[in-house]
Amino acid sequence: MSESTPNTQQFEIGIETFGDITNDANGQPLHPAQVLRNVVTEARAAEAAGLDFFGVGEHHRDDYSVSSPEVVLGAIASVTEKIRLGSAVTVLSSDDPVRVYERFATVDGLSNGRAEVILGRGSFVESFPLFGYELSDYELLFEEKLALFAKLRKGEPVSWSGQTRSALRNQSVYPPIENGTLDAWVGVGGSPESVVRAARHGLPLFLAIIGGQPMAFEPLTRLYKRSLEEFGHQPQRIGAHFHGLVADSDQEALDLLWPHYKITMDRLGAERGWPPASRMRFEASAGPEGSLLAGSPETVAKKIAHFASGLGLSRADIKYSAGSLPHETMMRSIDLLGTKVKPLVLEMLDAK
């Protein structure tokens, strides 16, 4: 599907999951196979609620069930009709660009042109040793593979050479995209170099906002727009990824999310040297300027509209899953995001 510029596309709201290993009614972890089936059900609920995008992340850990996003997306494509489907993110550094393109082109065909891919380096590094890549090549791997993927998107025979894979000489890649080009974004965590890289290739930008104050990213969006102009590219879309949960009230959302959020953050903190999660910091992050979109539909809508206007966003994606958070709680949040939050956001943006 061909890309739209920010000025020609209505603001979108999507959701994402990593297929977090959730608990059953008795507080016991579900088998990853059941979690995968629940993810398909959640995607169907997202479409029924009127959301615009459903994304699944790629991880290779015991706390997440999705290691092959394209397979999950293919299953979702067969039971949905309108919602756009993609990765969040595809770890391009430890994969092969040709195979990534082929797999998402296949999903695009199965879904009648609804596929897209967010290409990133990921916040976890388990895939590097798993697939035989050296972390010392972290920058080179992504730089070269993104350059190759940008060529593949044109749908023409590709010639390319580099250090990280065998050269291609006038090579065609199949299957072709039926209409336009495969939608692709570059996911970035906040470094200016990553923003400029996305602009150099003329690809839309997706910001991973997982903490702090989202408006701190505004200088990066300005840098991106300026860099697009300097590289001679047309304006492109800017999206942003947030974490959140919607419930009937602010207090309910915070109380539902907190215990699962703490378990997840404390586990990651033990791996990365972070301090234990505190309820005070958690609630501050859910405040008006914080990155956590947790609260009532009205509270979440106000924050999305605020960040969309301030950062010039075309889409906001909310990671609705949070560690062991139960499937039923997530289903309620999905419904509220589509039926309550999205209409409010669009109304607020139209009024600006």
GROMACS .gro file of C-alpha atoms in nm:
model
  352
    1MET     CA    1   0.000   0.000   0.000
    2SER     CA    2   0.137   0.338  -0.093
    3GLU     CA    3   0.221   0.578   0.186
    4SER     CA    4   0.023   0.887   0.282
    5THR     CA    5   0.176   1.208   0.409
    6PRO     CA    6   0.065   1.343   0.748
    7ASN     CA    7  -0.153   1.604   0.581
    8THR     CA    8  -0.362   1.352   0.388
    9GLN     CA    9  -0.416   1.086   0.654
   10GLN     CA   10  -0.649   1.096   0.953
   11PHE     CA   11  -0.481   1.041   1.287
   12GLU     CA   12  -0.471   0.673   1.376
   13ILE     CA   13  -0.468   0.476   1.700
   14GLY     CA   14  -0.322   0.128   1.711
   15ILE     CA   15  -0.230  -0.127   1.972
   16GLU     CA   16   0.066  -0.360   2.019
   17THR     CA   17   0.159  -0.667   2.217
   18PHE     CA   18   0.461  -0.889   2.262
   19GLY     CA   19   0.237  -1.179   2.351
   20ASP     CA   20   0.329  -1.133   2.715
   21ILE     CA   21   0.282  -1.451   2.918
   22THR     CA   22  -0.039  -1.378   3.105
   23ASN     CA   23  -0.200  -1.538   3.409
   24ASP     CA   24  -0.521  -1.738   3.423
   25ALA     CA   25  -0.805  -1.683   3.670
   26ASN     CA   26  -0.607  -1.867   3.937
   27GLY     CA   27  -0.297  -1.651   3.892
   28GLN     CA   28  -0.104  -1.923   3.709
   29PRO     CA   29   0.091  -1.849   3.388
   30LEU     CA   30  -0.080  -1.960   3.069
   31HIS     CA   31   0.103  -2.181   2.823
   32PRO     CA   32   0.258  -1.970   2.542
   33ALA     CA   33   0.042  -2.156   2.290
   34GLN     CA   34  -0.274  -2.033   2.464
   35VAL     CA   35  -0.131  -1.682   2.479
   36LEU     CA   36  -0.077  -1.690   2.102
   37ARG     CA   37  -0.439  -1.792   2.049
   38ASN     CA   38  -0.547  -1.511   2.280
   39VAL     CA   39  -0.343  -1.263   2.075
   40VAL     CA   40  -0.547  -1.356   1.767
   41THR     CA   41  -0.866  -1.301   1.968
   42GLU     CA   42  -0.735  -0.963   2.086
   43ALA     CA   43  -0.664  -0.861   1.727
   44ARG     CA   44  -1.019  -0.943   1.627
   45ALA     CA   45  -1.143  -0.736   1.921
   46ALA     CA   46  -0.925  -0.444   1.808
   47GLU     CA   47  -1.083  -0.449   1.463
   48ALA     CA   48  -1.434  -0.476   1.609
   49ALA     CA   49  -1.361  -0.174   1.830
   50GLY     CA   50  -1.255   0.034   1.529
   51LEU     CA   51  -0.881   0.059   1.597
   52ASP     CA   52  -0.649   0.118   1.302
   53PHE     CA   53  -0.347  -0.105   1.362
   54PHE     CA   54  -0.250  -0.424   1.544
   55GLY     CA   55   0.119  -0.492   1.599
   56VAL     CA   56   0.311  -0.783   1.748
   57GLY     CA   57   0.667  -0.766   1.872
   58GLU     CA   58   0.955  -1.007   1.818
   59HIS     CA   59   1.126  -1.153   2.124
   60HIS     CA   60   1.317  -1.467   2.209
   61ARG     CA   61   1.257  -1.489   2.584
   62ASP     CA   62   1.046  -1.696   2.821
   63ASP     CA   63   0.827  -1.401   2.924
   64TYR     CA   64   0.692  -1.339   2.572
   65SER     CA   65   0.519  -1.579   2.333
   66VAL     CA   66   0.581  -1.414   1.994
   67SER     CA   67   0.912  -1.499   1.830
   68SER     CA   68   0.777  -1.504   1.472
   69PRO     CA   69   0.550  -1.201   1.419
   70GLU     CA   70   0.475  -1.278   1.055
   71VAL     CA   71   0.324  -1.619   1.137
   72VAL     CA   72   0.097  -1.462   1.399
   73LEU     CA   73   0.003  -1.183   1.158
   74GLY     CA   74  -0.082  -1.437   0.889
   75ALA     CA   75  -0.324  -1.605   1.131
   76ILE     CA   76  -0.477  -1.267   1.220
   77ALA     CA   77  -0.506  -1.173   0.852
   78SER     CA   78  -0.733  -1.474   0.796
   79VAL     CA   79  -0.986  -1.362   1.060
   80THR     CA   80  -0.986  -0.983   1.003
   81GLU     CA   81  -1.074  -0.759   0.710
   82LYS     CA   82  -0.979  -0.396   0.769
   83ILE     CA   83  -0.728  -0.342   1.049
   84ARG     CA   84  -0.367  -0.290   0.944
   85LEU     CA   85  -0.120  -0.551   1.065
   86GLY     CA   86   0.248  -0.523   1.142
   87SER     CA   87   0.546  -0.584   1.364
   88ALA     CA   88   0.646  -0.388   1.672
   89VAL     CA   89   0.933  -0.425   1.603
   90THR     CA   90   1.113  -0.657   1.364
   91VAL     CA   91   1.474  -0.688   1.480
   92LEU     CA   92   1.632  -0.633   1.141
   93SER     CA   93   1.989  -0.643   1.275
   94SER     CA   94   1.970  -1.016   1.350
   95ASP     CA   95   1.758  -1.115   1.051
   96ASP     CA   96   1.803  -1.119   0.676
   97PRO     CA   97   1.645  -0.824   0.491
   98VAL     CA   98   1.546  -1.039   0.195
   99ARG     CA   99   1.367  -1.291   0.414
  100VAL     CA  100   1.200  -1.013   0.617
  101TYR     CA  101   1.075  -0.853   0.297
  102GLU     CA  102   0.950  -1.184   0.158
  103ARG     CA  103   0.765  -1.271   0.479
  104PHE     CA  104   0.591  -0.934   0.507
  105ALA     CA  105   0.512  -0.932   0.134
  106THR     CA  106   0.340  -1.265   0.198
  107VAL     CA  107   0.140  -1.118   0.487
  108ASP     CA  108   0.052  -0.824   0.263
  109GLY     CA  109  -0.089  -1.060   0.002
  110LEU     CA  110  -0.282  -1.266   0.255
  111SER     CA  111  -0.429  -0.952   0.416
  112ASN     CA  112  -0.518  -0.775   0.090
  113GLY     CA  113  -0.259  -0.500   0.133
  114ARG     CA  114  -0.283  -0.442   0.510
  115ALA     CA  115   0.074  -0.534   0.612
  116GLU     CA  116   0.347  -0.307   0.738
  117VAL     CA  117   0.677  -0.355   0.915
  118ILE     CA  118   0.846  -0.145   1.183
  119LEU     CA  119   1.218  -0.206   1.148
  120GLY     CA  120   1.432  -0.163   1.454
  121ARG     CA  121   1.724  -0.286   1.657
  122GLY     CA  122   1.510  -0.387   1.953
  123SER     CA  123   1.563  -0.321   2.322
  124PHE     CA  124   1.670  -0.681   2.387
  125VAL     CA  125   1.977  -0.854   2.244
  126GLU     CA  126   1.889  -1.225   2.282
  127SER     CA  127   1.847  -1.262   1.905
  128PHE     CA  128   2.212  -1.176   1.835
  129PRO     CA  129   2.377  -1.487   1.983
  130LEU     CA  130   2.073  -1.697   1.891
  131PHE     CA  131   2.122  -1.628   1.521
  132GLY     CA  132   2.500  -1.601   1.521
  133TYR     CA  133   2.558  -1.225   1.520
  134GLU     CA  134   2.814  -1.029   1.721
  135LEU     CA  135   2.700  -0.740   1.939
  136SER     CA  136   3.020  -0.562   1.841
  137ASP     CA  137   2.862  -0.526   1.493
  138TYR     CA  138   2.545  -0.370   1.635
  139GLU     CA  139   2.566  -0.044   1.436
  140LEU     CA  140   2.701  -0.191   1.113
  141LEU     CA  141   2.438  -0.466   1.099
  142PHE     CA  142   2.145  -0.228   1.116
  143GLU     CA  143   2.300   0.033   0.888
  144GLU     CA  144   2.368  -0.211   0.608
  145LYS     CA  145   2.052  -0.415   0.643
  146LEU     CA  146   1.827  -0.109   0.648
  147ALA     CA  147   1.999   0.019   0.332
  148LEU     CA  148   1.929  -0.312   0.160
  149PHE     CA  149   1.568  -0.323   0.279
  150ALA     CA  150   1.510   0.029   0.145
  151LYS     CA  151   1.620  -0.096  -0.198
  152LEU     CA  152   1.398  -0.404  -0.177
  153ARG     CA  153   1.090  -0.190  -0.110
  154LYS     CA  154   1.112  -0.042  -0.458
  155GLY     CA  155   0.999  -0.375  -0.606
  156GLU     CA  156   1.272  -0.372  -0.868
  157PRO     CA  157   1.570  -0.605  -0.924
  158VAL     CA  158   1.828  -0.522  -0.656
  159SER     CA  159   2.204  -0.493  -0.672
  160TRP     CA  160   2.377  -0.448  -0.336
  161SER     CA  161   2.701  -0.536  -0.161
  162GLY     CA  162   2.823  -0.498   0.196
  163GLN     CA  163   3.001  -0.669   0.485
  164THR     CA  164   2.709  -0.837   0.661
  165ARG     CA  165   2.567  -1.070   0.395
  166SER     CA  166   2.635  -1.194   0.043
  167ALA     CA  167   2.601  -0.948  -0.245
  168LEU     CA  168   2.297  -0.929  -0.472
  169ARG     CA  169   2.332  -0.872  -0.844
  170ASN     CA  170   2.020  -0.766  -1.029
  171GLN     CA  171   1.818  -1.001  -0.805
  172SER     CA  172   1.438  -1.002  -0.795
  173VAL     CA  173   1.258  -1.088  -0.471
  174TYR     CA  174   0.920  -1.257  -0.446
  175PRO     CA  175   0.627  -1.233  -0.399
  176PRO     CA  176   0.576  -0.883  -0.540
  177ILE     CA  177   0.350  -0.635  -0.362
  178GLU     CA  178   0.012  -0.630  -0.529
  179ASN     CA  179  -0.050  -0.255  -0.501
  180GLY     CA  180   0.208   0.017  -0.431
  181THR     CA  181   0.496  -0.062  -0.197
  182LEU     CA  182   0.528  -0.240   0.135
  183ASP     CA  183   0.467   0.004   0.420
  184ALA     CA  184   0.776   0.027   0.640
  185TRP     CA  185   0.873   0.247   0.935
  186VAL     CA  186   1.202   0.284   1.117
  187GLY     CA  187   1.165   0.241   1.491
  188VAL     CA  188   1.401   0.454   1.702
  189GLY     CA  189   1.467   0.476   2.072
  190GLY     CA  190   1.571   0.839   2.086
  191SER     CA  191   1.917   0.886   1.932
  192PRO     CA  192   1.965   1.167   1.677
  193GLU     CA  193   2.174   0.934   1.459
  194SER     CA  194   1.881   0.692   1.427
  195VAL     CA  195   1.645   0.974   1.336
  196VAL     CA  196   1.877   1.101   1.064
  197ARG     CA  197   1.921   0.746   0.932
  198ALA     CA  198   1.544   0.709   0.888
  199ALA     CA  199   1.529   1.043   0.709
  200ARG     CA  200   1.817   0.953   0.481
  201HIS     CA  201   1.619   0.657   0.349
  202GLY     CA  202   1.298   0.860   0.327
  203LEU     CA  203   1.116   0.621   0.561
  204PRO     CA  204   0.849   0.709   0.820
  205LEU     CA  205   0.968   0.741   1.180
  206PHE     CA  206   0.832   0.548   1.479
  207LEU     CA  207   0.936   0.670   1.824
  208ALA     CA  208   0.964   0.419   2.109
  209ILE     CA  209   0.846   0.628   2.406
  210ILE     CA  210   0.863   0.398   2.706
  211GLY     CA  211   0.946   0.640   2.985
  212GLY     CA  212   1.003   1.000   3.080
  213GLN     CA  213   0.815   1.287   2.918
  214PRO     CA  214   0.712   1.235   2.554
  215MET     CA  215   0.749   1.603   2.469
  216ALA     CA  216   1.123   1.560   2.523
  217PHE     CA  217   1.118   1.391   2.182
  218GLU     CA  218   1.005   1.710   2.008
  219PRO     CA  219   1.360   1.817   1.911
  220LEU     CA  220   1.402   1.478   1.742
  221THR     CA  221   1.086   1.521   1.536
  222ARG     CA  222   1.212   1.863   1.425
  223LEU     CA  223   1.547   1.709   1.336
  224TYR     CA  224   1.368   1.439   1.137
  225LYS     CA  225   1.161   1.686   0.936
  226ARG     CA  226   1.464   1.905   0.867
  227SER     CA  227   1.671   1.603   0.763
  228LEU     CA  228   1.401   1.484   0.523
  229GLU     CA  229   1.417   1.822   0.351
  230GLU     CA  230   1.796   1.817   0.336
  231PHE     CA  231   1.795   1.468   0.181
  232GLY     CA  232   1.535   1.579  -0.075
  233HIS     CA  233   1.250   1.358   0.051
  234GLN     CA  234   0.882   1.437   0.086
  235PRO     CA  235   0.728   1.472   0.437
  236GLN     CA  236   0.670   1.137   0.605
  237ARG     CA  237   0.456   1.010   0.888
  238ILE     CA  238   0.568   1.007   1.250
  239GLY     CA  239   0.427   0.752   1.492
  240ALA     CA  240   0.491   0.682   1.857
  241HIS     CA  241   0.471   0.376   2.081
  242PHE     CA  242   0.346   0.408   2.439
  243HIS     CA  243   0.252   0.172   2.722
  244GLY     CA  244  -0.093   0.194   2.876
  245LEU     CA  245  -0.422   0.054   2.996
  246VAL     CA  246  -0.773   0.198   2.979
  247ALA     CA  247  -1.041   0.128   3.241
  248ASP     CA  248  -1.359   0.300   3.355
  249SER     CA  249  -1.170   0.531   3.592
  250ASP     CA  250  -0.815   0.651   3.649
  251GLN     CA  251  -0.789   0.471   3.982
  252GLU     CA  252  -0.916   0.143   3.840
  253ALA     CA  253  -0.665   0.154   3.556
  254LEU     CA  254  -0.375   0.223   3.791
  255ASP     CA  255  -0.480  -0.044   4.039
  256LEU     CA  256  -0.528  -0.306   3.767
  257LEU     CA  257  -0.198  -0.231   3.595
  258TRP     CA  258   0.039  -0.169   3.887
  259PRO     CA  259   0.109  -0.523   4.019
  260HIS     CA  260   0.179  -0.660   3.671
  261TYR     CA  261   0.379  -0.353   3.571
  262LYS     CA  262   0.595  -0.386   3.884
  263ILE     CA  263   0.671  -0.753   3.828
  264THR     CA  264   0.778  -0.683   3.470
  265MET     CA  265   0.986  -0.375   3.550
  266ASP     CA  266   1.156  -0.540   3.847
  267ARG     CA  267   1.252  -0.839   3.634
  268LEU     CA  268   1.397  -0.615   3.364
  269GLY     CA  269   1.557  -0.396   3.629
  270ALA     CA  270   1.739  -0.694   3.776
  271GLU     CA  271   1.884  -0.764   3.431
  272ARG     CA  272   1.977  -0.405   3.352
  273GLY     CA  273   2.066  -0.255   3.688
  274TRP     CA  274   1.756  -0.041   3.737
  275PRO     CA  275   1.615   0.029   4.084
  276PRO     CA  276   1.290  -0.148   4.185
  277ALA     CA  277   0.974   0.007   4.043
  278SER     CA  278   0.791   0.235   4.285
  279ARG     CA  279   0.422   0.320   4.294
  280MET     CA  280   0.508   0.690   4.321
  281ARG     CA  281   0.711   0.690   3.998
  282PHE     CA  282   0.446   0.474   3.831
  283GLU     CA  283   0.171   0.722   3.912
  284ALA     CA  284   0.390   1.015   3.808
  285SER     CA  285   0.439   0.848   3.471
  286ALA     CA  286   0.060   0.826   3.439
  287GLY     CA  287   0.033   1.202   3.505
  288PRO     CA  288  -0.048   1.461   3.236
  289GLU     CA  289   0.308   1.489   3.100
  290GLY     CA  290   0.419   1.131   3.162
  291SER     CA  291   0.451   0.859   2.900
  292LEU     CA  292   0.218   0.601   3.058
  293LEU     CA  293  -0.128   0.613   2.899
  294ALA     CA  294  -0.315   0.459   3.191
  295GLY     CA  295  -0.649   0.591   3.304
  296SER     CA  296  -1.009   0.654   3.206
  297PRO     CA  297  -1.099   0.706   2.838
  298GLU     CA  298  -1.108   1.082   2.892
  299THR     CA  299  -0.767   1.094   3.061
  300VAL     CA  300  -0.599   0.876   2.799
  301ALA     CA  301  -0.762   1.065   2.511
  302LYS     CA  302  -0.640   1.401   2.645
  303LYS     CA  303  -0.284   1.273   2.669
  304ILE     CA  304  -0.286   1.120   2.321
  305ALA     CA  305  -0.425   1.439   2.166
  306HIS     CA  306  -0.169   1.648   2.354
  307PHE     CA  307   0.127   1.438   2.241
  308ALA     CA  308  -0.007   1.402   1.887
  309SER     CA  309  -0.027   1.779   1.848
  310GLY     CA  310   0.304   1.850   2.018
  311LEU     CA  311   0.505   1.589   1.830
  312GLY     CA  312   0.324   1.604   1.496
  313LEU     CA  313   0.216   1.240   1.513
  314SER     CA  314   0.019   1.052   1.251
  315ARG     CA  315  -0.037   0.751   1.477
  316ALA     CA  316  -0.012   0.650   1.840
  317ASP     CA  317   0.025   0.283   1.930
  318ILE     CA  318  -0.042   0.162   2.284
  319LYS     CA  319   0.117  -0.156   2.417
  320TYR     CA  320  -0.191  -0.282   2.594
  321SER     CA  321  -0.029  -0.595   2.737
  322ALA     CA  322   0.184  -0.576   3.050
  323GLY     CA  323   0.345  -0.894   3.171
  324SER     CA  324   0.096  -1.115   3.353
  325LEU     CA  325  -0.200  -0.876   3.304
  326PRO     CA  326  -0.502  -1.104   3.241
  327HIS     CA  327  -0.650  -1.150   2.896
  328GLU     CA  328  -0.994  -1.032   3.011
  329THR     CA  329  -0.855  -0.704   3.144
  330MET     CA  330  -0.676  -0.642   2.815
  331MET     CA  331  -0.992  -0.716   2.615
  332ARG     CA  332  -1.180  -0.450   2.812
  333SER     CA  333  -0.899  -0.200   2.753
  334ILE     CA  334  -0.899  -0.272   2.379
  335ASP     CA  335  -1.272  -0.210   2.358
  336LEU     CA  336  -1.247   0.120   2.546
  337LEU     CA  337  -0.956   0.236   2.330
  338GLY     CA  338  -1.154   0.185   2.013
  339THR     CA  339  -1.505   0.281   2.117
  340LYS     CA  340  -1.432   0.561   2.365
  341VAL     CA  341  -1.074   0.690   2.339
  342LYS     CA  342  -1.040   0.706   1.960
  343PRO     CA  343  -1.355   0.916   1.898
  344LEU     CA  344  -1.253   1.154   2.178
  345VAL     CA  345  -0.903   1.195   2.036
  346LEU     CA  346  -1.030   1.268   1.687
  347GLU     CA  347  -1.277   1.521   1.826
  348MET     CA  348  -1.003   1.694   2.027
  349LEU     CA  349  -0.764   1.707   1.731
  350ASP     CA  350  -1.036   1.844   1.501
  351ALA     CA  351  -1.099   2.122   1.753
  352LYS     CA  352  -0.734   2.235   1.757
   0.00000   0.00000   0.00000
